[in-house]
Each structure stands twice: as C-alpha cells, then as structure tokens.
Amino acid sequence: MKVLVLGAGVVGTAAAYYLASDGHEVTVIERHQAAARGTSQSNAGLVSPGDATAWASPAALKTFMRALWNHDLGIKVRLRFDPYFLAWSLRFLRQCTVARLRANSQVKLRLALYSRDCINALSEATGIHYDERKKGILYFFRSQHSLDTGTDNYRYLAEHGLPIEIVGRD
C-alpha cells in the first residue's frame, strides 16, 4: 500500500519507519526545510510522560471562563454559535470530574510510557539519536493551591508507574 505521511517530526518519521518495515511504500512530506523543526523541536527533545495528567479536570471550567476574557492564557476561547464546538464543549465538561480525571490520566500515562518505550527501542534499533533529554523535568508552582493540586496529580501518576520525586523548596 502507498502511504503518505505529513510531517517529518518524531511522530511522522517513526510512523514512516514502522510502515516501511511492514512493507508499505511510504512518502514523507515536511513543510519545513529540515526534519523535526515543528513540534518535535519545540518540545526540546523531551518525551515527557509526566505531562500525562488529563486536561479535562475540575479546574477546567474556571480556566475556560478565564480564557474568554484573558487572551494571554495557553488556550483561546471565542464565543460564537457553533453547534460542533458546543457539542464538543459539553462532552469535554462531562469529563471534568475527579473520577474521569483519574481514569483519563491513567490511560494517557499508559500511552505516554508506551510511546517512550517505542521511541527508545526505535533509537536503539536504527542507531538514530536525537537531542533527547533523559534527566527529568522540574515543575514549579506559583501558589500553594497549584502545588497541592499538582502534587496530588503526580502522586496519582506515580501510583500507576511513573517514577516521580516530589521535592520541597529546600
């Protein structure tokens, strides 16, 4: 089968590699002058399962409301009549309970750990190495509330297989 892969970042090239290994004829198209100049470059060489906490959470409604008026946040929300966006928003908000946050985060963590294992295996199998960082990530919190929430989320991820060390300011 002929397959077209859009993007020569880490995901696109990995997909192309596995498709070609399976016998497919693969063409990769990249919009930049070189591979890995988009999202892969912006992620600073990190494959970070620690970011597996689901976005849909009890705090999401407050963030959503703030995004309506504060356009400096990481998300932008524009109010307009759009039945598809309204339907999506309602489905998203139904996921904003603690129980769904935990379940969705656990699924994301399993996928993130599997993805990390796959990229490590691919690197070993091909001898191709990238500007990877394997020393971990430091997360900083601006308030006691965000620290408490983050600590709860990271402890939950640790209970499900992610090695995490929580340190204090000292």
XYZ file of C-alpha atoms in Angstrom, residues 12-135:
124
model
C 5.896 11.230 11.392
C 9.304 9.626 10.951
C 8.540 6.888 13.478
C 5.245 6.136 11.728
C 7.016 6.095 8.352
C 9.692 3.749 9.690
C 7.192 1.244 11.063
C 5.003 1.432 7.950
C 8.018 0.845 5.686
C 9.157 -2.019 7.947
C 5.724 -3.542 7.414
C 6.199 -3.423 3.639
C 4.343 -0.238 2.736
C 5.652 2.292 0.213
C 5.962 5.466 2.284
C 6.438 9.088 1.261
C 7.056 11.719 3.946
C 6.249 15.369 3.246
C 7.631 18.078 5.514
C 6.714 21.763 5.246
C 9.949 23.000 6.850
C 13.422 22.972 5.286
C 14.540 20.122 7.558
C 13.026 17.380 9.677
C 11.886 17.935 13.260
C 11.574 21.730 13.020
C 7.995 21.989 14.280
C 6.501 20.368 17.358
C 9.429 17.964 17.786
C 11.862 20.869 18.053
C 9.539 22.869 20.272
C 9.335 20.005 22.752
C 13.076 20.408 23.438
C 13.915 16.737 22.947
C 11.597 15.680 25.740
C 9.357 12.652 25.752
C 7.564 13.511 28.962
C 5.089 11.040 30.477
C 4.901 13.396 33.473
C 2.587 15.552 31.362
C 0.019 12.748 31.258
C -2.488 14.459 33.544
C -5.686 14.916 31.539
C -6.713 18.439 30.576
C -10.333 17.807 31.467
C -10.342 18.343 35.220
C -12.415 20.066 37.891
C -10.295 23.201 37.313
C -11.012 23.259 33.567
C -14.286 25.200 33.841
C -12.537 28.035 35.691
C -9.730 28.036 33.101
C -12.296 28.031 30.293
C -14.118 31.025 31.804
C -10.853 32.941 32.286
C -9.872 32.198 28.668
C -12.981 34.001 27.432
C -11.531 37.320 28.587
C -7.808 36.717 29.087
C -6.191 36.035 25.735
C -2.735 35.627 27.297
C -3.584 32.150 28.605
C -2.389 28.995 26.892
C -5.850 28.438 25.397
C -8.096 30.758 23.448
C -11.866 30.538 23.504
C -14.066 32.573 21.191
C -17.771 32.698 21.870
C -19.838 32.151 18.760
C -22.701 29.945 17.766
C -21.054 26.752 16.602
C -23.054 23.576 17.232
C -19.963 21.372 16.828
C -17.958 23.380 19.371
C -20.935 23.428 21.743
C -21.313 19.636 21.485
C -17.570 19.154 21.993
C -17.606 21.525 24.989
C -20.399 19.589 26.662
C -18.572 16.281 26.125
C -15.383 17.859 27.500
C -17.141 19.243 30.572
C -18.620 15.803 31.329
C -15.033 14.594 31.671
C -14.208 17.262 34.278
C -14.904 15.176 37.382
C -12.184 13.825 39.660
C -13.105 10.243 38.702
C -12.815 10.969 34.956
C -9.611 12.981 35.507
C -8.040 9.946 37.185
C -9.269 7.442 34.589
C -8.256 9.613 31.620
C -4.860 10.409 33.167
C -4.195 6.712 33.699
C -4.938 5.973 30.026
C -2.750 8.895 28.902
C 0.065 7.694 31.163
C -0.046 4.170 29.721
C 0.120 5.621 26.207
C 2.940 8.024 27.167
C 5.035 5.270 28.769
C 4.456 3.011 25.764
C 5.411 5.857 23.399
C 8.599 6.488 25.363
C 9.486 2.785 25.204
C 8.806 2.741 21.441
C 10.962 5.782 20.702
C 13.794 4.344 22.821
C 13.532 0.977 21.006
C 13.462 2.740 17.628
C 16.544 4.760 18.533
C 18.382 1.597 19.587
C 17.283 -0.387 16.503
C 18.288 2.280 13.992
C 21.226 3.917 15.744
C 19.486 7.244 15.166
C 19.742 9.532 18.140
C 18.201 12.926 18.670
C 18.759 15.741 21.120
C 16.968 13.810 23.809
C 16.854 14.794 27.446
C 16.524 11.964 29.970
C 17.288 13.784 33.197
